């Protein structure tokens, strides 16, 4: 038996929530003192309204090691954990500490636990979880599932275009960004992740539609084995925009599968209203 634990920045489609092999460990959000758990009770529209009114901006806190320890409980002999990039959140370190504490408290237990640093976020975590499941269902041994998934993470890329970078800026997530463009010029940076899991700027374009097109073109140019890969698109309250991106991609490349998911709490916090994220 196996279990895949994903922190709540990784959005799960409904079929995975019902799958039985997946479990989410929730981060918490805070807007002007109002605390919100990033779980099935998360109300995206109410959250975006609060963020829009906030002067200081929203913040998030990662799950505790104890929360992860609870997620490791159960009959599963293989437990795989997928967290936010260790460069962006303390979730990875918390999951690792939880693993160490769990193993100390359960000496001799026949359970193997491995924590993946996604070096990504949002649906980047989701497609890593899907890859773990693919390898497990193929009957691969634990060590090989880990090795192949780490290899997959090394091959992944994450991209995003946001209406505003204010939340990322306020939370100190743009330290690696070369240039911040004034919103008054309607210039939208095309963003991505480095191999280490930091945020970087890939390019820019005037207006959201041109920026999304540039993001798609960049992704197509960097993805060599489209037919073998699942591409995931997450959107923050803009399903039509995500559908348009999917339609554009389908004209340019033949992916194994393309999934679209609305962002949950943490991704909504960083993407803001209208943001689009891709991972492949």
Coordinates of C-alpha atoms in Angstrom, one line a residue:
X1 CA 0.0 0.0 0.0
X2 CA 1.1 3.5 -0.7
X3 CA 0.1 7.1 0.2
X4 CA 1.0 10.4 -1.4
X5 CA 1.0 13.4 0.9
X6 CA 0.8 16.8 -0.7
X7 CA 0.9 20.2 1.0
X8 CA -2.1 22.3 0.2
X9 CA -0.3 24.5 -2.3
X10 CA -0.6 21.5 -4.6
X11 CA -4.1 21.5 -6.0
X12 CA -5.8 18.1 -6.3
X13 CA -8.4 17.4 -9.0
X14 CA -11.7 15.9 -7.6
X15 CA -10.8 12.4 -8.9
X16 CA -7.5 12.5 -6.8
X17 CA -9.3 13.7 -3.7
X18 CA -11.6 10.7 -4.0
X19 CA -8.7 8.3 -5.0
X20 CA -7.8 7.2 -1.5
X21 CA -4.1 7.3 -2.1
X22 CA -3.8 11.1 -1.7
X23 CA -3.8 13.2 1.5
X24 CA -3.4 16.9 1.8
X25 CA -1.6 18.7 4.7
X26 CA -2.9 22.2 5.0
X27 CA -1.1 25.5 5.2
X28 CA -2.8 28.5 6.9
X29 CA -3.4 31.9 5.4
X30 CA -3.8 35.2 7.2
X31 CA -5.3 38.5 6.0
X32 CA -5.2 41.4 8.4
X33 CA -5.4 39.1 11.4
X34 CA -8.1 36.9 9.9
X35 CA -6.9 33.3 9.7
X36 CA -8.0 30.9 7.0
X37 CA -7.2 27.2 6.7
X38 CA -6.3 26.1 3.2
X39 CA -8.5 23.1 3.1
X40 CA -11.9 22.1 1.6
X41 CA -13.5 25.1 3.5
X42 CA -11.4 27.6 1.6
X43 CA -13.6 30.2 -0.1
X44 CA -11.6 31.7 -2.9
X45 CA -14.0 34.7 -3.7
X46 CA -14.2 35.7 -0.1
X47 CA -10.4 35.4 0.2
X48 CA -9.8 37.5 -2.9
X49 CA -12.2 40.2 -1.6
X50 CA -10.3 40.4 1.7
X51 CA -6.9 40.6 -0.1
X52 CA -8.2 43.4 -2.3
X53 CA -9.2 45.4 0.8
X54 CA -6.0 44.6 2.7
X55 CA -3.2 47.2 3.0
X56 CA -0.5 44.9 4.4
X57 CA -1.4 41.9 2.2
X58 CA -1.9 38.2 3.0
X59 CA 0.6 35.9 4.6
X60 CA 0.9 32.1 4.9
X61 CA 2.3 29.7 7.4
X62 CA 3.5 26.2 6.7
X63 CA 2.2 23.0 8.3
X64 CA 3.9 21.9 11.5
X65 CA 6.0 18.7 11.8
X66 CA 3.2 17.3 13.9
X67 CA 0.7 17.7 11.1
X68 CA 3.0 15.8 8.8
X69 CA 3.6 13.1 11.4
X70 CA -0.2 12.6 11.5
X71 CA -0.3 12.3 7.7
X72 CA 2.4 9.6 7.8
X73 CA 0.2 7.4 10.1
X74 CA -1.9 4.6 8.6
X75 CA -1.4 1.2 6.9
X76 CA 0.6 2.5 3.9
X77 CA 4.1 1.0 3.8
X78 CA 5.3 3.5 1.2
X79 CA 4.7 7.2 2.0
X80 CA 5.7 9.9 -0.6
X81 CA 5.5 13.5 0.4
X82 CA 5.4 16.4 -2.1
X83 CA 6.0 19.9 -0.8
X84 CA 6.3 23.5 -2.0
X85 CA 9.8 24.5 -3.2
X86 CA 12.2 24.5 -0.2
X87 CA 13.4 27.9 -1.5
X88 CA 9.9 29.4 -1.1
X89 CA 8.4 27.8 2.0
X90 CA 9.3 26.0 5.2
X91 CA 7.0 23.2 4.3
X92 CA 9.8 21.0 3.0
X93 CA 11.8 21.3 6.1
X94 CA 8.7 20.7 8.3
X95 CA 7.9 17.5 6.3
X96 CA 11.5 16.3 6.7
X97 CA 11.5 17.0 10.5
X98 CA 8.1 15.3 10.7
X99 CA 9.7 12.2 9.0
X100 CA 12.6 12.2 11.4
X101 CA 10.4 12.4 14.4
X102 CA 8.0 9.8 13.1
X103 CA 10.8 7.3 12.5
X104 CA 12.2 8.0 16.0
X105 CA 8.8 7.3 17.6
X106 CA 8.2 4.2 15.5
X107 CA 11.5 2.3 15.5
X108 CA 11.4 -0.9 13.5
X109 CA 8.2 -0.1 11.7
X110 CA 8.0 -1.4 8.2
X111 CA 7.2 2.0 6.6
X112 CA 9.4 3.9 4.1
X113 CA 8.9 7.7 3.9
X114 CA 10.5 10.0 1.3
X115 CA 10.0 13.8 1.1
X116 CA 10.2 15.4 -2.4
X117 CA 11.2 19.0 -2.7
X118 CA 9.1 19.9 -5.7
X119 CA 11.2 22.9 -6.5
X120 CA 7.9 24.2 -7.8
X121 CA 4.5 25.0 -6.4
X122 CA 0.8 24.7 -7.2
X123 CA 0.1 22.2 -10.0
X124 CA 3.8 21.5 -10.2
X125 CA 3.3 19.5 -7.0
X126 CA 0.2 17.9 -8.5
X127 CA 1.9 16.5 -11.5
X128 CA 4.7 15.2 -9.3
X129 CA 2.1 13.3 -7.2
X130 CA 0.6 11.9 -10.4
X131 CA 4.0 10.7 -11.5
X132 CA 4.6 9.0 -8.2
X133 CA 1.3 7.2 -8.6
X134 CA 2.1 6.2 -12.1
X135 CA 5.3 4.5 -10.9
X136 CA 3.7 2.9 -7.9
X137 CA 0.8 1.5 -10.0
X138 CA 3.4 0.1 -12.4
X139 CA 4.8 -2.0 -9.5
X140 CA 8.2 -0.3 -9.1
X141 CA 10.0 -0.7 -5.8
X142 CA 10.1 2.2 -3.4
X143 CA 13.7 3.2 -4.2
X144 CA 13.1 3.2 -8.0
X145 CA 9.9 5.3 -7.6
X146 CA 12.0 7.8 -5.6
X147 CA 14.8 7.9 -8.2
X148 CA 12.6 8.2 -11.2
X149 CA 10.5 10.9 -9.6
X150 CA 13.6 12.9 -8.7
X151 CA 14.6 12.6 -12.3
X152 CA 11.2 13.8 -13.4
X153 CA 11.4 16.8 -11.0
X154 CA 14.8 17.7 -12.6
X155 CA 13.1 17.7 -16.0
X156 CA 10.1 19.8 -15.0
X157 CA 9.4 23.5 -15.6
X158 CA 6.9 25.9 -14.1
X159 CA 5.6 29.1 -15.7
X160 CA 3.2 31.8 -14.6
X161 CA 1.8 35.2 -15.6
X162 CA 0.0 37.3 -13.0
X163 CA -2.0 40.4 -13.1
X164 CA 0.0 41.7 -10.2
X165 CA 3.3 40.7 -8.4
X166 CA 2.4 42.6 -5.2
X167 CA 1.9 39.6 -3.0
X168 CA 5.1 38.0 -4.1
X169 CA 6.9 41.3 -3.6
X170 CA 5.5 41.9 -0.1
X171 CA 6.3 38.3 1.0
X172 CA 9.9 38.6 -0.2
X173 CA 9.6 36.0 -3.0
X174 CA 11.1 38.2 -5.8
X175 CA 14.7 38.4 -4.6
X176 CA 16.0 36.7 -7.7
X177 CA 14.0 38.9 -10.1
X178 CA 16.0 41.1 -12.5
X179 CA 13.4 43.7 -13.2
X180 CA 10.0 44.7 -11.9
X181 CA 7.9 46.5 -14.5
X182 CA 5.5 49.3 -13.6
X183 CA 1.8 48.2 -13.8
X184 CA 0.9 51.5 -15.3
X185 CA 2.7 50.4 -18.5
X186 CA 0.6 47.3 -18.6
X187 CA 3.8 45.2 -19.0
X188 CA 3.3 41.7 -17.7
X189 CA 6.4 39.7 -16.8
X190 CA 6.5 36.0 -17.8
X191 CA 7.8 34.2 -14.8
X192 CA 9.2 30.8 -14.1
X193 CA 11.2 28.7 -11.7
X194 CA 14.9 28.0 -11.7
X195 CA 16.2 24.4 -11.3
X196 CA 16.8 25.2 -7.6
X197 CA 13.2 26.3 -7.1
X198 CA 13.6 30.0 -7.0
X199 CA 11.4 32.5 -9.0
X200 CA 12.9 34.1 -12.1
X201 CA 11.7 36.3 -14.9
X202 CA 11.7 34.6 -18.4
X203 CA 10.5 37.6 -20.4
X204 CA 7.8 40.2 -20.6
X205 CA 5.0 41.4 -22.9
X206 CA 2.6 44.3 -23.1
X207 CA -0.8 43.1 -21.9
X208 CA -2.0 39.8 -20.5
X209 CA -2.9 38.1 -23.7
X210 CA 0.5 38.7 -25.3
X211 CA 2.2 37.6 -22.0
X212 CA 0.2 34.4 -22.0
X213 CA 1.2 33.7 -25.6
X214 CA 4.8 34.3 -24.8
X215 CA 4.5 31.9 -21.8
X216 CA 3.0 29.2 -24.1
X217 CA 5.7 29.7 -26.7
X218 CA 8.5 29.5 -24.1
X219 CA 7.0 26.3 -22.7
X220 CA 6.7 24.7 -26.1
X221 CA 10.2 25.7 -26.9
X222 CA 11.6 24.1 -23.7
X223 CA 9.5 20.9 -23.7
X224 CA 10.9 18.2 -26.0
X225 CA 8.8 15.2 -25.2
X226 CA 5.3 16.6 -25.1
X227 CA 3.5 13.3 -26.1
X228 CA 4.9 11.7 -23.0
X229 CA 4.0 14.4 -20.5
X230 CA 1.0 15.7 -18.6
X231 CA 0.7 19.5 -18.6
X232 CA -1.3 21.2 -15.8
X233 CA -2.8 24.6 -15.8
X234 CA -4.0 26.4 -12.6
X235 CA -6.0 29.6 -12.7
X236 CA -7.1 32.0 -10.0
X237 CA -10.8 32.8 -10.7
X238 CA -10.3 33.0 -14.5
X239 CA -11.5 29.7 -16.1
X240 CA -12.0 31.3 -19.5
X241 CA -8.4 32.5 -19.6
X242 CA -7.2 29.0 -18.6
X243 CA -9.4 27.4 -21.3
X244 CA -8.0 29.8 -23.9
X245 CA -4.4 28.9 -22.9
X246 CA -5.3 25.2 -23.2
X247 CA -6.8 25.6 -26.6
X248 CA -3.7 27.5 -27.8
X249 CA -1.4 24.8 -26.5
X250 CA -3.5 22.1 -28.2
X251 CA -2.9 23.8 -31.6
X252 CA 0.8 23.8 -31.1
X253 CA 1.6 20.5 -29.4
X254 CA 0.2 17.1 -28.6
X255 CA 0.4 16.4 -24.9
X256 CA -0.4 13.1 -23.2
X257 CA -3.0 15.0 -21.1
X258 CA -3.8 18.6 -20.1
X259 CA -5.6 19.3 -16.9
X260 CA -7.1 22.6 -15.6
X261 CA -7.6 23.3 -11.9
X262 CA -8.8 26.4 -10.0
X263 CA -6.2 27.5 -7.4
X264 CA -6.6 26.6 -3.8
X265 CA -5.6 28.9 -0.9
X266 CA -1.9 29.3 -1.1
X267 CA -1.7 29.5 -4.9
X268 CA -4.6 32.0 -4.9
X269 CA -2.6 34.1 -2.4
X270 CA 0.4 34.3 -4.7
X271 CA -1.4 34.2 -8.1
X272 CA -4.0 36.8 -7.2
X273 CA -7.2 37.3 -9.2
X274 CA -6.6 36.5 -12.8
X275 CA -3.2 34.7 -12.5
X276 CA -2.4 31.6 -14.6
X277 CA 0.2 29.0 -13.7
X278 CA 1.5 26.1 -15.9
X279 CA 3.7 23.1 -15.0
X280 CA 5.0 20.4 -17.3

